[in-house]
XYZ file of C-alpha atoms in Angstrom:
707
model
C 20.730 -100.206 -174.056
C 18.364 -102.125 -171.767
C 17.838 -101.026 -168.172
C 18.433 -104.596 -167.034
C 21.017 -107.279 -167.644
C 19.693 -110.727 -168.456
C 19.568 -112.979 -165.401
C 21.058 -116.089 -167.042
C 23.835 -114.228 -168.856
C 24.708 -112.473 -165.597
C 24.954 -115.841 -163.872
C 27.285 -117.110 -166.606
C 29.570 -114.137 -165.977
C 29.577 -115.034 -162.279
C 30.761 -118.525 -163.183
C 33.358 -116.946 -165.464
C 34.706 -115.149 -162.379
C 34.884 -118.495 -160.578
C 36.712 -119.937 -163.570
C 39.049 -116.937 -163.509
C 40.318 -118.079 -160.097
C 41.315 -121.341 -161.787
C 43.164 -119.410 -164.478
C 45.099 -117.122 -162.116
C 48.715 -118.235 -161.820
C 49.053 -116.605 -158.387
C 46.468 -119.027 -156.983
C 47.997 -122.303 -155.670
C 47.850 -125.165 -158.161
C 45.427 -127.468 -156.333
C 43.128 -124.532 -155.589
C 43.120 -123.697 -159.297
C 42.024 -127.259 -159.964
C 39.253 -126.893 -157.374
C 37.939 -123.715 -159.008
C 37.845 -125.427 -162.410
C 35.850 -128.283 -160.876
C 33.484 -125.872 -159.102
C 32.852 -123.982 -162.336
C 32.140 -127.269 -164.124
C 29.710 -128.385 -161.415
C 28.024 -124.979 -161.468
C 27.422 -125.314 -165.195
C 25.894 -128.777 -164.720
C 23.313 -127.307 -162.350
C 22.764 -124.248 -164.552
C 21.844 -126.375 -167.550
C 19.659 -128.728 -165.510
C 17.628 -125.883 -164.065
C 17.884 -122.588 -165.914
C 18.499 -123.743 -169.490
C 15.921 -126.517 -169.100
C 13.362 -123.918 -168.035
C 14.097 -121.756 -171.092
C 13.847 -124.765 -173.406
C 10.526 -125.714 -171.875
C 9.081 -122.241 -172.395
C 10.338 -122.306 -175.979
C 8.636 -125.673 -176.566
C 5.406 -124.162 -175.285
C 5.699 -121.356 -177.873
C 6.094 -118.638 -175.267
C 7.289 -115.738 -177.423
C 7.562 -113.098 -174.718
C 10.780 -111.160 -174.318
C 12.392 -110.908 -170.904
C 13.200 -107.651 -169.122
C 16.500 -107.393 -171.022
C 14.655 -107.582 -174.348
C 15.734 -111.104 -175.364
C 13.488 -113.847 -176.695
C 14.059 -117.451 -175.605
C 15.713 -118.264 -178.950
C 18.069 -115.296 -178.712
C 18.918 -116.114 -175.114
C 19.709 -119.770 -175.829
C 21.996 -118.698 -178.666
C 23.889 -116.290 -176.380
C 24.110 -118.899 -173.628
C 25.518 -121.463 -176.048
C 28.112 -119.083 -177.495
C 29.406 -117.945 -174.099
C 29.332 -121.373 -172.446
C 31.168 -123.015 -175.346
C 33.894 -120.372 -175.053
C 34.218 -120.885 -171.296
C 34.363 -124.668 -171.637
C 37.130 -124.324 -174.213
C 39.010 -122.158 -171.727
C 38.532 -124.726 -168.950
C 39.671 -127.563 -171.199
C 42.722 -125.622 -172.352
C 43.797 -124.539 -168.855
C 43.407 -128.078 -167.538
C 45.389 -129.740 -170.335
C 48.049 -127.107 -170.997
C 48.614 -125.694 -167.485
C 47.187 -127.747 -164.608
C 48.186 -131.256 -165.701
C 51.733 -130.206 -166.814
C 52.181 -128.381 -163.499
C 51.054 -131.503 -161.626
C 53.615 -133.490 -163.605
C 56.354 -131.123 -162.424
C 55.227 -131.930 -158.896
C 55.627 -135.642 -159.571
C 51.961 -136.507 -160.236
C 51.686 -137.641 -163.861
C 48.445 -138.287 -165.750
C 48.829 -141.122 -168.266
C 46.278 -141.330 -171.069
C 45.223 -144.767 -172.286
C 47.220 -144.266 -175.501
C 50.369 -143.731 -173.424
C 50.274 -146.885 -171.255
C 53.633 -148.688 -171.231
C 53.843 -152.474 -171.104
C 53.774 -152.653 -167.299
C 50.792 -150.305 -167.122
C 48.947 -152.279 -169.804
C 49.502 -155.470 -167.853
C 48.408 -153.847 -164.576
C 45.242 -152.306 -166.027
C 44.439 -155.563 -167.820
C 44.436 -157.432 -164.490
C 42.495 -154.637 -162.787
C 39.910 -154.611 -165.543
C 39.392 -158.387 -165.581
C 39.107 -158.862 -161.824
C 37.587 -155.636 -160.431
C 35.988 -153.586 -163.190
C 34.611 -156.051 -165.753
C 32.073 -157.599 -163.302
C 30.598 -154.143 -162.647
C 29.941 -153.225 -166.271
C 26.758 -153.712 -168.274
C 27.150 -153.044 -172.004
C 23.904 -151.806 -173.556
C 22.922 -152.247 -177.170
C 21.399 -149.344 -179.088
C 19.157 -149.138 -182.074
C 16.737 -146.641 -183.498
C 13.752 -148.377 -181.853
C 15.135 -148.983 -178.385
C 17.748 -146.441 -177.378
C 18.765 -147.112 -173.740
C 18.174 -144.598 -170.991
C 21.195 -142.497 -170.024
C 21.017 -141.252 -166.455
C 21.409 -137.614 -165.509
C 25.110 -136.637 -165.283
C 26.198 -140.296 -165.427
C 29.582 -140.570 -167.158
C 29.135 -143.007 -170.028
C 31.395 -144.572 -172.655
C 30.112 -145.089 -176.196
C 31.721 -147.584 -178.587
C 31.364 -147.898 -182.334
C 31.687 -151.607 -183.130
C 32.386 -153.689 -186.199
C 31.688 -157.444 -186.460
C 34.688 -159.691 -186.945
C 34.311 -161.428 -190.311
C 33.521 -165.094 -190.210
C 32.119 -165.176 -186.651
C 28.522 -166.306 -186.123
C 26.341 -163.624 -184.495
C 22.909 -163.816 -182.958
C 20.184 -162.911 -185.429
C 19.125 -160.048 -183.161
C 22.584 -158.572 -183.467
C 22.567 -158.424 -187.243
C 22.044 -155.017 -188.795
C 22.007 -153.541 -192.249
C 25.226 -152.154 -193.605
C 23.821 -148.666 -193.232
C 23.355 -149.005 -189.463
C 26.099 -148.164 -186.997
C 26.592 -150.702 -184.221
C 26.891 -148.644 -181.050
C 27.126 -149.881 -177.472
C 26.988 -147.843 -174.266
C 28.679 -148.576 -170.938
C 28.029 -146.500 -167.827
C 31.209 -145.773 -165.857
C 30.704 -147.137 -162.321
C 30.810 -144.634 -159.468
C 31.221 -147.280 -156.760
C 35.002 -147.509 -157.343
C 37.757 -144.895 -157.226
C 37.824 -142.738 -160.340
C 41.613 -142.321 -159.967
C 43.707 -145.417 -160.779
C 47.331 -145.371 -159.605
C 49.668 -147.073 -162.043
C 52.974 -148.912 -161.586
C 56.032 -146.973 -162.669
C 59.525 -147.813 -163.802
C 62.219 -148.166 -161.157
C 63.991 -144.912 -162.045
C 61.220 -142.368 -162.115
C 62.607 -139.545 -159.931
C 59.944 -140.167 -157.308
C 57.084 -139.558 -159.723
C 53.676 -141.193 -159.312
C 51.546 -142.097 -162.302
C 47.774 -142.228 -162.509
C 45.002 -142.640 -165.026
C 41.216 -142.466 -164.831
C 38.863 -145.418 -164.610
C 37.246 -144.325 -167.889
C 40.663 -144.587 -169.568
C 41.011 -148.145 -168.282
C 37.543 -149.127 -169.498
C 38.053 -147.542 -172.901
C 41.454 -149.191 -173.323
C 40.137 -152.680 -172.534
C 36.701 -152.263 -174.113
C 37.291 -155.042 -176.676
C 36.941 -157.559 -173.838
C 33.335 -156.433 -173.423
C 32.333 -157.164 -177.020
C 33.273 -160.663 -178.042
C 32.989 -161.021 -181.809
C 33.495 -157.324 -182.466
C 36.321 -154.870 -182.827
C 36.101 -151.382 -181.385
C 36.467 -148.844 -184.181
C 35.910 -145.662 -182.156
C 35.043 -144.632 -178.625
C 33.771 -141.520 -176.876
C 33.119 -140.454 -173.288
C 30.130 -138.269 -172.484
C 27.682 -137.145 -169.830
C 24.192 -135.734 -170.281
C 22.530 -133.025 -168.202
C 18.761 -133.490 -167.994
C 15.924 -131.219 -166.966
C 15.837 -131.020 -163.160
C 13.460 -128.066 -162.856
C 10.515 -130.047 -161.502
C 7.955 -128.779 -159.036
C 6.252 -131.200 -156.690
C 2.455 -131.246 -156.813
C 1.689 -129.860 -153.367
C -2.044 -129.530 -153.921
C -2.722 -133.173 -154.749
C -3.566 -134.061 -151.148
C -1.401 -137.186 -151.295
C 1.722 -138.217 -149.436
C 4.194 -135.334 -149.753
C 7.320 -137.466 -149.316
C 6.075 -139.851 -151.982
C 5.445 -136.888 -154.304
C 9.010 -135.653 -153.711
C 10.443 -139.099 -154.433
C 8.552 -139.113 -157.728
C 10.260 -135.829 -158.614
C 13.668 -137.429 -157.981
C 12.774 -140.305 -160.306
C 11.603 -137.921 -163.025
C 14.893 -136.030 -162.808
C 16.778 -139.114 -164.014
C 14.526 -139.632 -167.051
C 13.601 -136.116 -168.125
C 14.550 -134.576 -171.454
C 18.218 -133.999 -172.236
C 19.470 -130.408 -172.136
C 23.212 -130.672 -172.775
C 25.887 -133.221 -173.606
C 29.580 -132.834 -172.762
C 31.744 -135.296 -174.673
C 35.266 -136.020 -175.811
C 36.129 -135.003 -179.357
C 37.315 -138.496 -180.313
C 34.448 -139.633 -182.556
C 32.291 -137.396 -184.770
C 30.198 -140.441 -185.696
C 29.384 -141.301 -182.071
C 28.761 -137.669 -181.210
C 26.235 -137.403 -184.037
C 24.592 -140.725 -183.131
C 24.145 -139.941 -179.411
C 23.033 -136.339 -179.904
C 20.498 -137.414 -182.554
C 18.970 -140.007 -180.234
C 18.819 -137.471 -177.392
C 17.282 -134.790 -179.662
C 20.180 -132.423 -178.968
C 21.192 -129.741 -181.457
C 24.773 -128.825 -182.328
C 24.562 -125.931 -179.864
C 23.672 -128.394 -177.090
C 26.832 -130.469 -177.557
C 30.041 -129.383 -175.812
C 33.287 -131.084 -176.859
C 36.463 -131.343 -174.802
C 39.854 -132.623 -175.889
C 40.688 -133.835 -172.408
C 38.732 -134.892 -169.326
C 34.923 -134.826 -169.164
C 34.593 -135.094 -165.361
C 37.033 -132.526 -163.968
C 35.966 -133.126 -160.377
C 37.340 -136.692 -160.595
C 40.785 -135.090 -160.216
C 39.974 -133.519 -156.848
C 40.911 -136.687 -154.959
C 44.513 -136.083 -156.075
C 44.718 -133.586 -153.215
C 44.937 -136.499 -150.802
C 48.140 -137.710 -152.482
C 50.032 -134.425 -152.738
C 51.835 -133.279 -149.625
C 53.461 -130.090 -150.903
C 51.772 -127.340 -148.814
C 52.640 -124.682 -151.386
C 50.156 -126.201 -153.821
C 47.184 -125.365 -151.580
C 46.068 -122.313 -149.675
C 47.750 -121.973 -146.276
C 45.628 -123.707 -143.677
C 43.257 -121.331 -141.939
C 41.839 -122.435 -138.625
C 38.243 -121.902 -137.592
C 38.801 -120.022 -134.344
C 36.821 -120.492 -131.185
C 34.240 -117.793 -130.471
C 35.668 -116.240 -127.308
C 32.285 -114.834 -126.253
C 31.209 -118.312 -125.186
C 33.193 -119.597 -122.196
C 33.652 -123.241 -121.342
C 32.983 -122.276 -117.729
C 29.550 -120.837 -118.545
C 26.460 -122.246 -120.146
C 25.292 -120.624 -123.360
C 22.280 -119.334 -121.420
C 24.570 -117.532 -118.925
C 26.239 -115.701 -121.795
C 23.108 -114.789 -123.736
C 21.315 -113.375 -120.722
C 24.014 -110.694 -120.662
C 24.482 -109.850 -124.351
C 23.945 -110.812 -127.970
C 26.725 -112.800 -129.638
C 27.734 -112.554 -133.287
C 29.268 -115.509 -135.107
C 31.216 -115.103 -138.353
C 31.902 -118.465 -139.979
C 34.205 -119.877 -141.250
C 36.651 -117.524 -139.513
C 35.017 -118.630 -136.284
C 34.043 -122.214 -135.601
C 30.480 -123.412 -136.190
C 30.748 -125.189 -132.828
C 28.600 -122.653 -130.872
C 25.615 -123.409 -133.145
C 26.001 -127.133 -132.505
C 26.545 -126.465 -128.804
C 23.393 -124.295 -128.706
C 21.265 -127.256 -129.800
C 23.229 -129.846 -127.832
C 22.955 -127.908 -124.555
C 19.251 -127.434 -125.191
C 18.879 -131.174 -125.781
C 20.543 -132.074 -122.470
C 19.342 -129.211 -120.229
C 16.504 -130.406 -117.960
C 15.118 -126.855 -117.857
C 14.699 -126.614 -121.636
C 11.115 -127.457 -122.525
C 10.955 -126.898 -126.280
C 13.084 -126.457 -129.399
C 11.800 -125.189 -132.744
C 14.066 -125.093 -135.782
C 14.144 -124.792 -139.561
C 16.348 -127.124 -141.612
C 17.059 -126.376 -145.282
C 20.410 -128.058 -145.993
C 22.064 -129.966 -143.152
C 24.782 -132.082 -144.799
C 25.774 -135.658 -144.051
C 26.099 -137.004 -140.503
C 24.684 -133.785 -139.062
C 25.469 -133.185 -135.361
C 22.453 -130.852 -135.247
C 20.093 -133.619 -136.351
C 21.625 -135.956 -133.757
C 21.066 -133.340 -131.031
C 17.445 -132.796 -132.093
C 16.785 -136.543 -131.926
C 18.371 -136.649 -128.456
C 16.224 -133.734 -127.330
C 13.041 -135.524 -128.380
C 14.177 -138.712 -126.688
C 14.794 -136.649 -123.523
C 11.132 -135.665 -123.494
C 11.377 -132.159 -124.902
C 8.862 -130.746 -127.370
C 10.894 -130.614 -130.588
C 9.461 -129.217 -133.807
C 11.556 -129.176 -136.964
C 10.617 -127.642 -140.308
C 12.389 -129.787 -142.908
C 12.344 -128.256 -146.381
C 12.078 -131.220 -148.731
C 12.106 -128.932 -151.774
C 15.752 -127.863 -151.286
C 16.933 -128.670 -154.818
C 19.498 -131.494 -155.089
C 19.243 -132.075 -151.318
C 15.752 -133.600 -151.459
C 16.872 -137.196 -150.965
C 19.057 -136.352 -147.968
C 16.339 -134.235 -146.352
C 13.757 -137.011 -146.782
C 16.136 -139.319 -144.900
C 16.647 -136.793 -142.098
C 12.914 -136.204 -141.809
C 12.273 -139.913 -141.410
C 14.960 -140.262 -138.735
C 13.621 -137.279 -136.800
C 10.056 -138.565 -136.895
C 11.188 -141.977 -135.670
C 12.901 -140.254 -132.720
C 9.675 -138.506 -131.725
C 10.305 -135.113 -133.328
C 7.326 -133.229 -134.755
C 8.318 -132.773 -138.409
C 6.635 -130.182 -140.601
C 7.359 -130.497 -144.318
C 7.632 -126.837 -145.243
C 4.741 -124.687 -146.414
C 2.526 -125.426 -149.412
C 3.897 -123.778 -152.594
C 6.632 -121.947 -150.642
C 10.147 -123.041 -149.690
C 11.091 -122.420 -146.067
C 14.515 -120.865 -146.597
C 14.695 -118.953 -143.288
C 17.361 -120.095 -140.813
C 16.094 -119.914 -137.248
C 16.205 -121.842 -133.991
C 14.145 -121.063 -130.870
C 14.798 -122.595 -127.438
C 12.258 -122.226 -124.608
C 13.721 -122.599 -121.113
C 12.203 -122.464 -117.632
C 14.274 -120.228 -115.327
C 13.967 -118.849 -111.812
C 12.321 -115.648 -113.036
C 9.949 -117.387 -115.454
C 10.096 -118.662 -119.028
C 12.881 -117.290 -121.218
C 13.427 -117.779 -124.924
C 16.763 -117.945 -126.725
C 17.069 -117.457 -130.465
C 19.622 -118.178 -133.157
C 19.142 -116.459 -136.537
C 21.483 -116.935 -139.484
C 22.206 -115.954 -143.066
C 23.371 -119.523 -143.812
C 22.314 -123.129 -143.412
C 22.646 -125.398 -140.390
C 25.367 -127.340 -142.163
C 28.612 -127.969 -140.273
C 30.476 -128.905 -143.469
C 29.641 -125.830 -145.566
C 30.215 -123.658 -142.490
C 33.916 -124.381 -143.022
C 33.785 -122.892 -146.537
C 30.829 -120.447 -146.681
C 31.060 -117.006 -145.093
C 27.919 -116.402 -143.050
C 26.846 -114.257 -140.111
C 24.510 -115.349 -137.351
C 23.390 -113.947 -134.019
C 22.490 -115.564 -130.709
C 20.153 -113.509 -128.548
C 17.679 -113.609 -125.691
C 16.247 -110.225 -126.715
C 12.598 -110.353 -125.666
C 11.231 -108.554 -128.732
C 13.115 -110.731 -131.215
C 12.202 -113.895 -129.281
C 8.523 -112.888 -129.315
C 8.654 -112.371 -133.073
C 10.447 -115.702 -133.530
C 7.615 -117.403 -131.622
C 5.052 -115.801 -133.932
C 7.116 -116.827 -136.954
C 7.164 -120.494 -135.971
C 3.437 -120.431 -135.197
C 2.694 -119.014 -138.642
C 4.698 -121.591 -140.590
C 3.615 -124.583 -138.500
C -0.155 -124.354 -138.619
C -3.150 -122.160 -139.298
C -2.125 -119.144 -137.231
C -3.245 -115.914 -138.879
C -0.457 -113.561 -139.858
C 0.398 -111.398 -136.881
C 2.465 -108.242 -136.828
C 6.121 -108.894 -136.122
C 7.866 -105.685 -135.119
C 11.491 -106.773 -135.450
C 11.571 -109.685 -137.854
C 10.483 -109.278 -141.468
C 9.219 -112.350 -143.257
C 8.998 -113.016 -146.967
C 6.731 -113.189 -148.850
C 4.665 -111.048 -146.473
C 6.613 -108.054 -145.150
C 10.263 -108.407 -146.165
C 10.044 -106.889 -149.654
C 7.765 -104.057 -148.564
C 10.145 -103.256 -145.702
C 13.114 -103.098 -148.080
C 11.199 -100.766 -150.388
C 10.280 -98.590 -147.387
C 13.917 -98.409 -146.286
C 15.071 -97.437 -149.789
C 12.291 -94.838 -150.024
C 13.391 -93.409 -146.672
C 16.922 -92.897 -148.022
C 15.408 -91.109 -151.020
C 13.602 -88.718 -148.658
C 16.830 -88.168 -146.733
C 18.605 -87.180 -149.949
C 15.737 -84.949 -151.047
C 15.862 -83.172 -147.673
C 19.522 -82.337 -148.215
C 20.976 -85.161 -146.139
C 23.335 -87.814 -147.445
C 21.328 -90.885 -148.348
C 23.385 -94.079 -148.125
C 22.662 -97.746 -148.873
C 25.308 -100.452 -148.518
C 24.306 -104.043 -149.186
C 25.966 -107.426 -149.581
C 24.184 -110.423 -151.060
C 24.502 -113.399 -153.381
C 22.219 -112.154 -156.150
C 20.202 -109.097 -157.164
C 17.538 -109.516 -159.834
C 14.200 -108.385 -158.383
C 12.793 -105.764 -160.770
C 10.916 -103.799 -158.087
C 14.023 -103.578 -155.937
C 16.230 -102.683 -158.913
C 13.798 -99.945 -160.026
C 13.688 -98.596 -156.477
C 17.505 -98.458 -156.383
C 17.510 -96.627 -159.726
C 15.073 -94.103 -158.243
C 17.320 -93.695 -155.195
C 20.380 -93.157 -157.391
C 18.572 -90.442 -159.353
C 17.675 -88.779 -156.037
C 21.366 -88.653 -155.086
C 21.522 -91.637 -152.715
C 24.960 -93.254 -152.714
C 24.584 -97.006 -153.213
C 27.333 -99.596 -152.720
C 26.438 -103.168 -153.624
C 28.537 -106.280 -153.102
C 26.899 -108.977 -155.234
C 28.695 -112.317 -155.518
C 26.572 -113.807 -158.288
C 23.722 -112.572 -160.488
C 23.159 -108.847 -160.890
C 20.589 -107.573 -163.395
C 21.029 -103.946 -162.279
C 23.028 -101.835 -164.737
C 25.369 -99.494 -162.790
C 27.042 -96.246 -163.778
C 24.489 -95.035 -166.336
C 24.035 -91.264 -166.300
C 20.523 -90.282 -165.325
C 19.719 -93.790 -164.119
C 22.349 -95.411 -161.918
C 25.363 -93.108 -161.824
C 25.473 -93.271 -158.004
C 25.512 -97.069 -157.880
C 28.666 -99.160 -157.656
C 28.568 -102.973 -157.843
C 31.494 -105.165 -156.813
C 31.901 -108.935 -156.560
C 34.441 -110.929 -154.556
C 35.472 -114.481 -155.459
C 38.079 -116.015 -153.160
C 38.828 -119.168 -151.161
C 35.631 -118.823 -149.087
C 32.242 -118.526 -150.748
C 30.674 -115.195 -149.770
C 27.187 -116.154 -148.613
C 26.069 -113.592 -146.016
C 23.363 -111.021 -146.688
C 23.929 -107.658 -144.989
C 21.805 -104.534 -145.549
C 22.770 -101.096 -144.198
C 20.612 -97.962 -144.466
C 22.093 -94.616 -143.391
C 18.841 -93.043 -142.158
C 20.520 -89.712 -141.446
C 22.137 -89.982 -138.038
C 20.231 -93.132 -137.023
C 21.551 -95.946 -139.225
C 19.925 -99.368 -139.342
C 21.610 -102.672 -140.105
C 20.000 -105.981 -140.992
C 21.058 -109.552 -141.687
C 18.894 -111.864 -143.780
C 18.494 -115.344 -145.190
C 17.280 -113.863 -148.478
C 18.834 -112.337 -151.547
C 17.083 -109.621 -153.527
C 15.578 -112.075 -156.017
C 12.008 -112.841 -157.058
C 12.175 -116.362 -155.644
C 13.441 -115.131 -152.249
C 11.140 -112.178 -151.775
C 7.985 -113.532 -153.435
C 8.071 -117.344 -153.327
C 9.992 -118.346 -150.204
C 9.701 -118.099 -146.448
C 12.647 -115.869 -145.505
C 13.658 -113.760 -142.531
C 15.405 -110.402 -142.229
C 16.443 -109.434 -138.717
C 17.911 -106.239 -137.229
C 21.206 -105.863 -135.413
C 20.288 -104.090 -132.171
C 23.310 -104.759 -129.956
C 25.719 -101.800 -130.440
C 28.874 -103.958 -130.226
C 27.558 -106.418 -132.784
C 26.347 -103.523 -134.961
C 29.818 -101.976 -135.057
C 31.497 -105.252 -135.975
C 29.101 -106.087 -138.812
C 29.326 -102.571 -140.225
C 33.122 -102.622 -140.079
C 33.130 -105.933 -141.958
C 30.662 -104.656 -144.548
C 32.841 -101.608 -145.256
C 35.872 -103.840 -145.641
C 34.265 -105.704 -148.529
C 34.519 -102.564 -150.653
C 38.251 -102.150 -149.962
C 39.358 -105.495 -151.408
C 41.700 -105.039 -154.373
C 43.020 -108.571 -154.901
C 39.914 -110.715 -155.501
C 37.394 -108.025 -156.362
C 35.654 -107.245 -159.657
C 33.663 -104.130 -160.575
C 30.575 -104.395 -162.782
C 30.669 -102.138 -165.841
C 27.630 -100.678 -167.574
C 28.220 -102.925 -170.602
C 27.862 -106.051 -168.427
C 31.564 -106.893 -168.240
C 33.449 -107.144 -164.956
C 36.685 -105.223 -164.448
C 39.219 -107.047 -162.298
C 40.655 -104.907 -159.505
C 44.386 -105.050 -158.795
C 46.551 -102.836 -156.538
C 49.280 -100.700 -158.075
C 51.799 -101.821 -155.468
C 52.224 -105.026 -153.493
C 52.190 -103.140 -150.199
C 48.772 -101.684 -151.065
C 47.094 -105.104 -151.297
C 43.855 -105.551 -149.348
C 42.416 -109.057 -149.389
C 39.275 -108.911 -147.303
C 39.216 -112.601 -146.401
C 42.814 -112.514 -145.242
C 42.192 -109.348 -143.210
C 39.236 -111.011 -141.491
C 41.182 -114.203 -140.860
C 43.997 -112.278 -139.173
C 41.480 -110.285 -137.142
C 39.819 -113.384 -135.678
C 43.170 -115.101 -135.238
C 44.425 -112.171 -133.176
C 41.215 -112.108 -131.145
C 41.471 -115.840 -130.388
C 45.116 -115.547 -129.383
C 44.299 -112.640 -127.097
C 41.495 -114.603 -125.451
C 43.799 -117.594 -124.897
C 46.489 -115.400 -123.348
C 44.157 -113.955 -120.719
C 44.328 -115.691 -117.323
C 41.332 -117.758 -116.312
C 39.154 -116.189 -113.581
C 39.709 -117.519 -110.066
C 36.032 -118.289 -109.580
C 32.827 -118.231 -111.572
C 29.486 -117.010 -110.286
C 26.768 -119.019 -112.026
C 23.307 -117.572 -112.440
C 20.408 -119.864 -111.764
């Protein structure tokens, strides 16, 4: 048995755990649908990036085995086998469980073959007046096969000429040639089409998909032909491109070229309906896809098209109970943020607490006449970002604003280019990351003139400055005016903005310079504790663990008797529970309504424990090829709260899975209902109670403001 699990196969098992939430019958129906769509989207990205990379190495005749002992050929075979099985599961659950359950709730999916006369008439009118003008049928032949865009849902039609009709000479083919036309499904219109129903329908509503409508009325697109067969499909293309950062040219232009290449790169996978073996063979042959690269479904190709149904279903039992994002009671409306942070550090735990203090931090800085400068990193900001608006306002108010926009944030490149342009036009100094490194750290520094001199305020986070994902991703962040941390933050921004030589930061640890070495030091210190007869202890929570040096160091610690508890949401290449190697290591994973995104690292250190938060996972890309930050928790109140939360993650027995030494994950379930511990629900109730307590306290009669 190998000492390491394969990275890609481990990721697939993570997505299987996501899919499992869609299979669970105790999860509300619409949430099950969401998990199926998330798993499908995850696979699209996986094939575009990871599988494309493996295929490229195989094409370059790289015969090396990975750390798990697999060659590229062996790995692709295992990926195909497992992914085909999971797609069959998704397809089956959707068609045999989700759609029938929706029908019981009065939302009925009607396939094109099932249209009644009224629905045929309705879709005929819809097609002629609203859809037909949008469509562009494309001819195909062996010499000029049309380009199929990345992940663009497309309909293929096998045509046959109607006898006796005159055709253009260019349309004539030999009897051996198939006549195939392609039509891209437009994304500019609603993918859900609501259909008329009969008068007595028990309150039911009927819908179909736009691709059903197009397929049903396809004959209108091909005058002189009959449609023999049709098939829906989408193609995932290689998206694992690196921008040439050493060319000396315009960096934004280089990034835009990458986005163009992504649409025309080589095909990696095709997902298609199982309606036409002839069309499947024709398309896959022209895209140079093998049988293993083609994934058939009996039902719907684009699962996420169904997500808009949520807007039309009012039954609250079909979704999770609404959980509010509670106000952080540490920040008072009667005080400025600066008043609060001069007294103490503040911890924020989103989405249980509102992201509003982060937005307020930047907004107050933008408006405050005493704030002189703002420095900030932006990795993923989302649409209509209030943070970006505040930064633009700050620059327009005459403040020195420097923003590090990471254009290489995969699949957010286009949005970040737009933000960068807007910020520059507003007078913000925009720095486009660091050459050959992604700036993945999440930090904001505010410099303010006060009565006792200049003071710096810092926000450091495990997650992005994205107000939308902050409602779904669990992340920790701290606000502080701690002098030592603020000094290090200043050095950090100087390093990534210009030519400043690396200077020693005593509290912040930056990848790829000091973060990995610090982690290895901390693990080694626990080994010494155990060797000296003390109880070595490491508790860590992260998204992924696959850095060989870190894994080997954890193995060494386990052999020395250090107890190691790991909460790893996604990839884990470490093999736990192996006698003489990892018998003291336990790995759990939690998949629930919120995406677990925070990185928390605890080291027992005898009687002087240390606790860190970080932007980085324990992966090669994070520790060796990205700009990341790990920061200590020094405030004792904040320390206690983070540690209490970290411990709680190992008590969950409703949405937790334990990694076995054979690579499988064992689902954890309580023996009795009253013994259930659902960590996300426990945390929600905790912050709910705290918010209610804060609201019940009487407002102070007067406020003393500090200058």
